[in-house]
Coordinates of C-alpha atoms and ligand atoms in Angstrom, one line a residue:
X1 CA -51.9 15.3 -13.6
X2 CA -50.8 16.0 -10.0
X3 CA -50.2 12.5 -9.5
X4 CA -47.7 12.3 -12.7
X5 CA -45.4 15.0 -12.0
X6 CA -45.2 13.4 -8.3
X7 CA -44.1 10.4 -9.9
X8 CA -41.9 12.6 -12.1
X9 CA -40.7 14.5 -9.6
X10 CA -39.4 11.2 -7.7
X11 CA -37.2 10.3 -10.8
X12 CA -35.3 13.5 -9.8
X13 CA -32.1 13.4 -7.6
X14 CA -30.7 16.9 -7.5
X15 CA -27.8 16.1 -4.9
X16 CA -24.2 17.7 -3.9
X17 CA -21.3 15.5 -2.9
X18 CA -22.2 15.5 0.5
X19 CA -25.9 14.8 0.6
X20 CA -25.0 12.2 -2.4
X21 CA -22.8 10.0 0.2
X22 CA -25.7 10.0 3.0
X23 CA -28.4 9.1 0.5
X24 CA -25.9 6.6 -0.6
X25 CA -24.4 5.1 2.4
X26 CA -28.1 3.9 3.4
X27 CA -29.4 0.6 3.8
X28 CA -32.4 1.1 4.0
X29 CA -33.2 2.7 0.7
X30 CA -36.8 0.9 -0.9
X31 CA -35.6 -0.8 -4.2
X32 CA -37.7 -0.3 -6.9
X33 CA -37.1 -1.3 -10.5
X34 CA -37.9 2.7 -11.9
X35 CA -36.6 4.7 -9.8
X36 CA -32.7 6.0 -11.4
X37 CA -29.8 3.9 -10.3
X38 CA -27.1 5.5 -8.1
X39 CA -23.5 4.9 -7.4
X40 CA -23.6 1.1 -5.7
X41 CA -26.9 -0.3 -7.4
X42 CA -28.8 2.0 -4.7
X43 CA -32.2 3.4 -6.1
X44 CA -33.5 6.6 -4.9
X45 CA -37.1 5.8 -3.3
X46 CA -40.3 6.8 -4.4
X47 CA -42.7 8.1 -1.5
X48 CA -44.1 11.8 -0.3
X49 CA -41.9 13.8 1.4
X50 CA -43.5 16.9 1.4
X51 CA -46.3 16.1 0.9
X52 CA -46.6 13.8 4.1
X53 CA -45.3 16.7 5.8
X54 CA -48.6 18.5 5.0
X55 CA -46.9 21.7 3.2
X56 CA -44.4 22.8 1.8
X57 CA -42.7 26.3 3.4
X58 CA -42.2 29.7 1.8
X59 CA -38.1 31.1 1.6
X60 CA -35.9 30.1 3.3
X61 CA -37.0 27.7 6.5
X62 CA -34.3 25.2 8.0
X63 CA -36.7 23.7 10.2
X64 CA -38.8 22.8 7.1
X65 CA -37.8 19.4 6.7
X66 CA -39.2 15.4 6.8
X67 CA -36.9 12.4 7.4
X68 CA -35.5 11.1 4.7
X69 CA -33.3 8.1 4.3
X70 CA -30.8 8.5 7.2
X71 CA -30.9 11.7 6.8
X72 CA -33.4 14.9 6.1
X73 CA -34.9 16.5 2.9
X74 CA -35.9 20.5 3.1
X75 CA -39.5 21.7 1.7
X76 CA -38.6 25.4 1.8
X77 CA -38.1 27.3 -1.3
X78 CA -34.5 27.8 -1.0
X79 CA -33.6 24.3 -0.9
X80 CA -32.5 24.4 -4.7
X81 CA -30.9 27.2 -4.3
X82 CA -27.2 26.5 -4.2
X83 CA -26.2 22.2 -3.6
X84 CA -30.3 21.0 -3.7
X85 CA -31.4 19.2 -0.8
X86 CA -34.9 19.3 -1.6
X87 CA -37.4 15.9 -0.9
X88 CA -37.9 14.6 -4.2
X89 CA -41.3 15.4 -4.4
X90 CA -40.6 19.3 -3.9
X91 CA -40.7 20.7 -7.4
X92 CA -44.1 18.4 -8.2
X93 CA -46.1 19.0 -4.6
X94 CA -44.8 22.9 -3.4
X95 CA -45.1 24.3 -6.9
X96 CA -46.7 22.3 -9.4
X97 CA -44.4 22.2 -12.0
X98 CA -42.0 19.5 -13.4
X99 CA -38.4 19.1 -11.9
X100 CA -36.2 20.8 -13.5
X101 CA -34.7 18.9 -16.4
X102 CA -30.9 19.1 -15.8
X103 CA -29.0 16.4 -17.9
X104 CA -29.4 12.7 -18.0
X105 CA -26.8 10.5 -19.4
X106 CA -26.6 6.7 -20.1
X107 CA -24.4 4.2 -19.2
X108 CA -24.9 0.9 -19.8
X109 CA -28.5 0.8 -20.9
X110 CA -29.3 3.0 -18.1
X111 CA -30.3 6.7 -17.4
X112 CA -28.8 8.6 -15.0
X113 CA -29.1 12.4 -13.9
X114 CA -27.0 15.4 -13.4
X115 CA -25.3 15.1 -10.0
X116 CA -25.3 11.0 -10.0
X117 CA -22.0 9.4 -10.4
X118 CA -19.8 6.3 -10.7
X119 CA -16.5 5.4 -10.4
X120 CA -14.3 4.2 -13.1
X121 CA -11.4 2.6 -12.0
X122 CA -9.1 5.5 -9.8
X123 CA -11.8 8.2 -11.5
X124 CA -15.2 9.6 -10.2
X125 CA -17.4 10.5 -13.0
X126 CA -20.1 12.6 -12.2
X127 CA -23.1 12.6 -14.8
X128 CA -22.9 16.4 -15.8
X129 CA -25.4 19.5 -16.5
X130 CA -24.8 18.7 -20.3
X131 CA -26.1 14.8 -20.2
X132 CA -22.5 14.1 -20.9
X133 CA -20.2 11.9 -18.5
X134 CA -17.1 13.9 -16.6
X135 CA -14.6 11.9 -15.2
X136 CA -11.4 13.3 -13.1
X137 CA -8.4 12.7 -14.9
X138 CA -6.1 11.1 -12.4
X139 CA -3.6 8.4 -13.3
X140 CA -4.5 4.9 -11.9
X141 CA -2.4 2.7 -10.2
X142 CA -3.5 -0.3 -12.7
X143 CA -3.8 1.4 -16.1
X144 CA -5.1 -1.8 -18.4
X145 CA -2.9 0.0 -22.0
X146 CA -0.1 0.0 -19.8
X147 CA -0.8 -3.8 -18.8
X148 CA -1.2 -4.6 -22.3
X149 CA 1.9 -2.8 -23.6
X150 CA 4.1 -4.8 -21.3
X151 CA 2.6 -8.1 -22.2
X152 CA 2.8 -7.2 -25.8
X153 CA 5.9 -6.0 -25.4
X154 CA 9.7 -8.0 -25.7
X155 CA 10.5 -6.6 -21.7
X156 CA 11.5 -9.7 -20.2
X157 CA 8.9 -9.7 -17.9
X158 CA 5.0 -9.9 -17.2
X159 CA 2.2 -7.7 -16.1
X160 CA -1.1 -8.1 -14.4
X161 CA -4.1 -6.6 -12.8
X162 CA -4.3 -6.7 -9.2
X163 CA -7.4 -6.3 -7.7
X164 CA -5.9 -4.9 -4.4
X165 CA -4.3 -2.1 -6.2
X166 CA -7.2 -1.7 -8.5
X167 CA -9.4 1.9 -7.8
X168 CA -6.5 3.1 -6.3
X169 CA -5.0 6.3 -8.5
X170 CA -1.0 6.5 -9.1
X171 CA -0.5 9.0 -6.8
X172 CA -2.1 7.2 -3.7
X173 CA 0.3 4.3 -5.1
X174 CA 3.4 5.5 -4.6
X175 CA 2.2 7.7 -1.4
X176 CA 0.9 4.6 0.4
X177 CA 2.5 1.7 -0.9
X178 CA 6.5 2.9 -0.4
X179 CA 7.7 5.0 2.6
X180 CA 11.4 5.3 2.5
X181 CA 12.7 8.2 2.9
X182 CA 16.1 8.6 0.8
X183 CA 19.4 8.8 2.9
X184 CA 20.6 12.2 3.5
X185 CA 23.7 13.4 2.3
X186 CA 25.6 12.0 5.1
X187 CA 24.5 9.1 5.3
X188 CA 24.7 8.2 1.7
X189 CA 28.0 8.8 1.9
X190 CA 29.0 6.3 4.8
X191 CA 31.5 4.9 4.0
X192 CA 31.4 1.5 2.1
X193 CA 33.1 -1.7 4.1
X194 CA 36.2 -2.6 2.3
X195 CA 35.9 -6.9 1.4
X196 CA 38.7 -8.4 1.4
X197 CA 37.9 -9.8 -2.3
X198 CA 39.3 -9.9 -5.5
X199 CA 35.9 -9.7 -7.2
X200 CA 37.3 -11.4 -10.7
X201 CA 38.7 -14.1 -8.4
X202 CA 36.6 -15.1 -6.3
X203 CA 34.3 -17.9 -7.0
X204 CA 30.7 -17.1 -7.3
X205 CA 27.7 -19.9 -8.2
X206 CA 25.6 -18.6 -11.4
X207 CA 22.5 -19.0 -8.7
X208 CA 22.0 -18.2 -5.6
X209 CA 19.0 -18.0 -3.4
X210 CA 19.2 -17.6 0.9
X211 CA 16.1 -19.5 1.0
X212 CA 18.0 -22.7 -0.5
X213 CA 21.0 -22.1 1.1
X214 CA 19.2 -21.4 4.9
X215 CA 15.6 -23.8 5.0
X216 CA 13.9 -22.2 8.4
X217 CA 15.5 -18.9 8.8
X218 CA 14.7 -17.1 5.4
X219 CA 11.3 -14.9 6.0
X220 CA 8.1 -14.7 4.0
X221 CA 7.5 -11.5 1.9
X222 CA 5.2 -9.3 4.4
X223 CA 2.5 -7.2 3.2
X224 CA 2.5 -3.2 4.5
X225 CA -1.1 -2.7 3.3
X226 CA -1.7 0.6 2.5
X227 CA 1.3 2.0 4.8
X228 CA 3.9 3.5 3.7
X229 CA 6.3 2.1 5.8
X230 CA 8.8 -0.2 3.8
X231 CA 11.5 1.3 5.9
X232 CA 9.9 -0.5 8.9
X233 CA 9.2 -3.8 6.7
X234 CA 12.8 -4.3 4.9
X235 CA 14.6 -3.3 8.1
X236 CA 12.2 -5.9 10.3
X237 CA 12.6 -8.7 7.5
X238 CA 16.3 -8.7 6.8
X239 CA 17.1 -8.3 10.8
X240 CA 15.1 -11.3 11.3
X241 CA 17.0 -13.5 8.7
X242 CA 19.9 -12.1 9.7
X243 CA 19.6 -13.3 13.4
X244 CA 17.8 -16.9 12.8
X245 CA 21.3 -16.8 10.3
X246 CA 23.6 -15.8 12.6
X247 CA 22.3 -17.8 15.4
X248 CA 22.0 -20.6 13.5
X249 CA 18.9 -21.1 13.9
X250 CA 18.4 -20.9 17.5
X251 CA 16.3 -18.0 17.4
X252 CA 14.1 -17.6 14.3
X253 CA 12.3 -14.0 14.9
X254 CA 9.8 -12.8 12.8
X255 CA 10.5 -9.3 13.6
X256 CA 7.6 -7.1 14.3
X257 CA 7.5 -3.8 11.9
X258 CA 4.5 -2.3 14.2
X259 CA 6.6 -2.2 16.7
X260 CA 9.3 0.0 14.4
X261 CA 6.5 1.8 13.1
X262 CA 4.9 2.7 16.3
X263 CA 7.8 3.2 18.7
X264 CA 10.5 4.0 16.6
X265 CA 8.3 8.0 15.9
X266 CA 11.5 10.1 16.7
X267 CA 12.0 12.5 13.0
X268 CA 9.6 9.0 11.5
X269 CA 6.6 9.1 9.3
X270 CA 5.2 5.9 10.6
X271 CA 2.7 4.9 7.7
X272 CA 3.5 8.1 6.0
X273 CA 7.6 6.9 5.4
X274 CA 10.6 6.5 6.7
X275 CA 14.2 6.5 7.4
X276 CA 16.4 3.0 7.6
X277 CA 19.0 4.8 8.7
X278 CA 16.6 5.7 11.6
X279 CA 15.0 1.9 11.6
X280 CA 18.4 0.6 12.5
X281 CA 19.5 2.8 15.4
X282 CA 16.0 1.9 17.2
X283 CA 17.4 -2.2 16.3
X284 CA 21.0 -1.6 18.0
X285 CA 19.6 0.8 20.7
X286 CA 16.2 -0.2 21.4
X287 CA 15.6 -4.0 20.0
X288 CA 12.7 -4.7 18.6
X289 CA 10.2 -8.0 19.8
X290 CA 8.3 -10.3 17.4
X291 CA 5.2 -9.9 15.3
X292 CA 3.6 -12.6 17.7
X293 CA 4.1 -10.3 20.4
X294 CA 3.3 -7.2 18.6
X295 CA 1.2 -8.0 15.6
X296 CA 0.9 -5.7 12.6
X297 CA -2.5 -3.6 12.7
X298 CA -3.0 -2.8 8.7
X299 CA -5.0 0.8 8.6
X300 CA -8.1 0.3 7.1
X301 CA -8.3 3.8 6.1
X302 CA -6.1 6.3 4.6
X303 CA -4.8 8.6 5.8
X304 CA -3.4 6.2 8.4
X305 CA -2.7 6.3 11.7
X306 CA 0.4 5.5 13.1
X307 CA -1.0 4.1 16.8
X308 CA 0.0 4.7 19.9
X309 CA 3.6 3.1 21.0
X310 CA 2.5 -0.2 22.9
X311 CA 5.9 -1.5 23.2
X312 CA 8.9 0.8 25.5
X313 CA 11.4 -1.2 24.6
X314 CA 14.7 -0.8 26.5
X315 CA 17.7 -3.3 27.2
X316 CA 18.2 -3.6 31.0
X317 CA 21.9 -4.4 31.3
X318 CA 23.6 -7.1 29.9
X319 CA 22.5 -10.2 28.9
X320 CA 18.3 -9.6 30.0
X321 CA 16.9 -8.0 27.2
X322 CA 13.3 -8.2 27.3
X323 CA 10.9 -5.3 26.8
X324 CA 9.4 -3.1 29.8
X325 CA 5.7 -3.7 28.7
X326 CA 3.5 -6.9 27.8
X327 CA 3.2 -7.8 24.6
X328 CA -0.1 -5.9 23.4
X329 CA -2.1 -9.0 22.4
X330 CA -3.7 -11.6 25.0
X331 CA -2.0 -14.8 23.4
X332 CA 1.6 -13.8 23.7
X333 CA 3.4 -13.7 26.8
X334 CA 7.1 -13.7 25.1
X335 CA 8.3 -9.8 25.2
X336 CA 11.9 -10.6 24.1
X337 CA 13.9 -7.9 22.6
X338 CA 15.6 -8.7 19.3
X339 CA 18.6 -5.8 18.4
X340 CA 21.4 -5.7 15.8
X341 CA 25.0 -4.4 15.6
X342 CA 25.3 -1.0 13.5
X343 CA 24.4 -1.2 9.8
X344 CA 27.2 -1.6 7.4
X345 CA 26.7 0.0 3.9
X346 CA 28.3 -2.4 0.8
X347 CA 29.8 -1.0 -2.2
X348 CA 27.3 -0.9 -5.6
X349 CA 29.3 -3.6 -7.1
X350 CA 27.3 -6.6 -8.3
X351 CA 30.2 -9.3 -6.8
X352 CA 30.5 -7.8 -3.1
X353 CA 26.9 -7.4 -2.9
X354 CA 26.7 -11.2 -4.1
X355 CA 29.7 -12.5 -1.9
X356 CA 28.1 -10.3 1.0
X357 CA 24.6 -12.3 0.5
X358 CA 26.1 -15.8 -0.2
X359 CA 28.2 -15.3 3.4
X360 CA 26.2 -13.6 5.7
X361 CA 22.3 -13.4 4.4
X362 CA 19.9 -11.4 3.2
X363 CA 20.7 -7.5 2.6
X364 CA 18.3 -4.1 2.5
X365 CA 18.2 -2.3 -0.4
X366 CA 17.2 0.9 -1.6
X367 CA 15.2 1.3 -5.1
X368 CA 13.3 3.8 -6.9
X369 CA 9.6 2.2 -7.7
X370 CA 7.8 3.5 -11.2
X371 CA 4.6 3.5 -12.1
X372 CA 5.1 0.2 -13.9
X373 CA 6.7 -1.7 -11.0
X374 CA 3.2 -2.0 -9.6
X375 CA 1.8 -4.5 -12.2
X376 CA 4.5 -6.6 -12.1
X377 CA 4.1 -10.7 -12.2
X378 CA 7.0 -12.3 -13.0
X379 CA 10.1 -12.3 -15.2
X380 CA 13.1 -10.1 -14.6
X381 CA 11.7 -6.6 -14.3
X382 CA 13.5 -3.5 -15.6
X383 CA 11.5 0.0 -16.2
X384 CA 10.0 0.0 -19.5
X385 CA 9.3 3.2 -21.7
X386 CA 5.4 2.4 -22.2
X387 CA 4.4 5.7 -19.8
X388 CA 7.0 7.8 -22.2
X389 CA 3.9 9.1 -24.4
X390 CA 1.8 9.5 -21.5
X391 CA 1.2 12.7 -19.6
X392 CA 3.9 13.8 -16.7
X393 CA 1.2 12.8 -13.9
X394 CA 1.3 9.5 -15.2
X395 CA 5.4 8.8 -14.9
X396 CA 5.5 9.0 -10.8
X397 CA 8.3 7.3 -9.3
X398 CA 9.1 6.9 -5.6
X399 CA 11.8 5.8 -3.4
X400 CA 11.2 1.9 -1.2
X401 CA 13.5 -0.2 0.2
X402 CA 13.5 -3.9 -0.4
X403 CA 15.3 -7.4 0.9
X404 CA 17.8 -9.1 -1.3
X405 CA 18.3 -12.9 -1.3
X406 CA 20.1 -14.4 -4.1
X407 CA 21.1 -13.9 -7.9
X408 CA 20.8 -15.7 -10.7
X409 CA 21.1 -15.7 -14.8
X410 CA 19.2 -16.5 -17.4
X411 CA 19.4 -16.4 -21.1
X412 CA 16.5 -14.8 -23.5
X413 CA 16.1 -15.7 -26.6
X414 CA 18.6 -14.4 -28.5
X415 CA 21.1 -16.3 -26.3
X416 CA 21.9 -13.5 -24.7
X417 CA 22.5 -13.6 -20.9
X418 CA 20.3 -11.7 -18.4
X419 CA 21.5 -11.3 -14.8
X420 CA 19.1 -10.8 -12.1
X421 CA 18.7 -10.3 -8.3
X422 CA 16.1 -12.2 -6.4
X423 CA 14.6 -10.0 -4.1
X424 CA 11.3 -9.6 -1.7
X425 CA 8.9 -7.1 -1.6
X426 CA 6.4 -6.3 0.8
X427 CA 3.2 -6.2 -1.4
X428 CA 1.9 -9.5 0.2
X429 CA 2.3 -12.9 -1.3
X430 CA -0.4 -12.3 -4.3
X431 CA 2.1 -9.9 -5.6
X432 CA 4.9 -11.2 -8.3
X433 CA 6.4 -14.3 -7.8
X434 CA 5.0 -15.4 -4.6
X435 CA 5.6 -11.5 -3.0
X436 CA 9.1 -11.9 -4.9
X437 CA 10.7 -10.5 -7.5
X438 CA 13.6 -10.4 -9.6
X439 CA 15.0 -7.5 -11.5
X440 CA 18.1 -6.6 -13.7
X441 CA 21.8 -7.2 -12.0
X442 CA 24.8 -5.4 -12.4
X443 CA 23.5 -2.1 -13.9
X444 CA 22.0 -0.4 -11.2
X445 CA 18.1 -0.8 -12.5
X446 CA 16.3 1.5 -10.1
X447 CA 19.1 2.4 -8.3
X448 CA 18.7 -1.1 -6.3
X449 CA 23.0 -1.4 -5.9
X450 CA 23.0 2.6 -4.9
X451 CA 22.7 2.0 -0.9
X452 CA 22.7 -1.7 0.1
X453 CA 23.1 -2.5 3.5
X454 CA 24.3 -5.0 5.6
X455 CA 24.1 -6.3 9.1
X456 CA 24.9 -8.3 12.1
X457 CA 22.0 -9.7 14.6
X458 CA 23.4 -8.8 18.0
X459 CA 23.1 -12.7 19.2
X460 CA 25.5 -13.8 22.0
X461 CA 26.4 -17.8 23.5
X462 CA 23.4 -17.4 26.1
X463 CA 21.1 -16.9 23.1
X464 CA 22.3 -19.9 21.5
X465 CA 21.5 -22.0 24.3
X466 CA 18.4 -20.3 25.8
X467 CA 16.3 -19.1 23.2
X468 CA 14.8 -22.4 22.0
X469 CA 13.4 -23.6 25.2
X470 CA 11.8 -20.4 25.7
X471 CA 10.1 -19.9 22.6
X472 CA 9.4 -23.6 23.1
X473 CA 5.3 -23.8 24.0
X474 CA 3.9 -26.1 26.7
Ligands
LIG1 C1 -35.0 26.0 -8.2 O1 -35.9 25.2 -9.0 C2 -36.7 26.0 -9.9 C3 -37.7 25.1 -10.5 O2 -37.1 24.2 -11.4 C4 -35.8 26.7 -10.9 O3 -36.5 27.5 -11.8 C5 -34.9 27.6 -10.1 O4 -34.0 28.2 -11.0 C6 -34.1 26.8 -9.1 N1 -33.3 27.7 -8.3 C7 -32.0 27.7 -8.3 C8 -31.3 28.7 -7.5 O5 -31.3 26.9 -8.9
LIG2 C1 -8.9 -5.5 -12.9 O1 -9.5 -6.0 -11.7 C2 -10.6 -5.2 -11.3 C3 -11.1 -5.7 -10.0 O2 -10.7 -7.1 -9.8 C4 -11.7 -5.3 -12.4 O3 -12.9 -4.6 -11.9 C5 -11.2 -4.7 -13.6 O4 -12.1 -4.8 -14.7 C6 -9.9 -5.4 -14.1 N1 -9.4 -4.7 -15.2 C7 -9.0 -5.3 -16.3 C8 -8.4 -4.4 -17.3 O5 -9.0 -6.5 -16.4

């Protein structure tokens, strides 16, 4: 009989949050087929605890405890009394009875007991005192109705799952995966350059795209990671078209956003967002070096760090711009600066951003993301209404900025023509077209004409005839 409940009694994993991640987060747990499954495929061992011990203690006694796992196990009496951390052979060795019978539920063909969870996509569910699942009710970042009522859907575009974003809830989305901060008041209303365009005049291709138009100097789409600091990425990106453009292709920097995200700190969130109004002063003032020299360090966890500044930058007179530190990597020896003229805000319409593109390259743009934008894969995105029905927490949107790079048309099937921008994001290449994407024209979708900026790469004659031989290796 004793040796029954003991057996019982191992079945039992009374556990709290805390004590639930230790047991968990061991390796060295002994797998056997009967023992209850846990979060991760882990079993709970079998074995004496208390018993081993040679006693159990009466009330309460914090040194009454054996090794267990990575961690300990109590044999006092008060060890069930609030969050239980009692050895699993407590309730069958110190008093002789059977574990208490909280809950068990079933998933999958297996039983599980109160206090044992599992995680369904953004949601921990937690198998409750009732035997009856109880899952948190966040919105996820990848919600498979909303995937399906896009595809179903005549939107113009596509949606997918992406494993990346998968897990992750709404709310960490658009707090991790963004960071620009909107303009202030002042700034949004600087003053738009005047063109000297008669925008029904002037002659503008149907297509456009930078990439065709510059081979060498157009940049990849970057991926943040799980930083918000797209003010630091769309400022790095279109700077460094906007010199290999401007120098023609004499210098082709890849811009490094680390060095933005960890020296330009001065009323900036780093990974936690960001002002480009902000990002550009540190380009004309500071200068900025290249993501050889200072590579990007993606945080591994969140809440991120922002990381100490490895890179003072400052201009020493004319003409020798390189920065005052090594670069903070072994490989790279080449710490020059990069900077840019002042930023030059273009009007919302459609033709002057188009004529401002086609001239001088790639511009930054400002857009509000929605909880759809995330699942994007292709096609000419526009918010849809498939979140309408859906709860408030589940219609977030946030503000991003993104790089611009050419236009085009299309017609759907009705015959009726759909105008688009081509434009990159900073999601990584897995995301969209190739890190891509292109959404509505010429009606402000997400506010992506409200605040488009341009600018000048600050590159002079000595640049055009230096910079190649010393980026040049060997
Ligand atoms: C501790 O376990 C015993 C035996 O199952 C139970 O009767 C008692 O109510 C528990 N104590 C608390 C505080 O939960
Ligand atoms: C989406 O991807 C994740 C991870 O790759 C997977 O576990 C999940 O089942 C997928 N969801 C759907 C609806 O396909």
């Amino acid at each position: 009989m004793k040796l029954i409940l003991l057996m019982v009694s191992t079945l039992i994993l009374l556990v709290g949050e805390g004590s639930a991640d230790r047991i968990l987060s061991s390796k060295r747990v002994k797998r056997d087929l009967t023992s209850p499954l846990h979060r991760g495929g882990i079993r709970d061992p079998f074995g004496s605890y208390c018993q081993r011990r040679g006693g159990c203690c009466p009330g309460r006694d914090d040194l009454c405890t054996v090794p267990y796992l990575d961690t300990i196990c109590y044999c006092d009496l008060f060890c069930n009394r609030t969050v239980s951390d009692c050895c699993p052979d407590f309730w069958g060795h110190c008093l002789g009875i059977e574990p208490p019978f909280i809950g068990q539920c079933v998933r999958n063909g297996n039983k599980f007991l109160s206090g044992q969870t599992y995680k369904e996509n953004c949601n921990l569910c937690t198998c409750g005192t009732t035997g009856r699942w109880e899952c948190e009710q966040n919105a996820c970042l990848i919600e498979n109705d909303m995937i399906q009522s896009v595809n179903r859907g005549d939107y113009g575009w596509k949606a997918t799952n992406y494993s990346h974003f998968y897990g992750m809830s709404l709310e960490d989305g658009i707090r991790y995966r963004l960071g620009t901060q909107r303009p202030s008041r002042t700034i949004m209303s600087m003053n738009q350059i005047q063109m000297n365009m008669d925008p029904q005049s002037e002659h503008l291709p149907g297509y456009f795209n930078a990439v065709e138009k510059w081979p060498g100097k157009i940049h990849e789409p970057l991926d943040q990671g799980n930083c918000a600091a797209s003010w630091a990425f769309s400022t790095a990106s279109v700077a460094s078209d906007r010199i290999s453009i401007q120098s023609m292709g004499h210098m082709t920097p890849q811009l490094s956003p680390q060095n933005l995200i960890s020296c330009d700190t001065r009323n900036q969130g780093g990974c936690a967002g960001g002002r480009i109004d902000g990002a550009w002063w540190f380009l004309r003032r500071r200068g900025v070096v290249t993501e050889d020299c200072y590579p990007y360090v993606q945080p591994k966890q969140t809440p991120v760090e922002v990381g100490r500044c490895m890179m003072q930058s400052r201009s020493v007179g004319r003409g020798k711009r390189q920065a005052t530190h090594r670069c903070p990597n072994s490989r790279n020896y080449h710490n020059d600066i990069f900077q840019s003229t002042p930023p030059y805000r273009l009007s919302s319409n459609d033709k002057e951003i188009m004529k401002e593109i086609m001239d001088n390259g790639p511009v930054q743009a400002i857009m509000e993301v929605h909880e759809d934008f995330f699942v994007y894969k292709s096609g000419i995105y526009k918010h849809t209404d498939v979140s309408l029905t859906k709860p408030p927490q589940s219609r977030r949107h946030g503000t991003h900025s993104v790089r611009i790079l050419g236009w085009g048309e299309e017609r759907d099937y009705n015959g009726l023509p759909k105008k688009y921008w081509i434009a990159a994001n900073s999601w990584g290449k897995n995301w969209g077209e190739d890190g891509y994407f292109r959404i509505a024209r010429g009606e402000n979708e997400c506010e992506i004409e409200t605040f488009v900026i341009g600018v000048w790469g600050r590159v002079t004659m000595e640049d055009m005839h230096n910079q190649p031989n010393r980026h040049r290796r060997n």
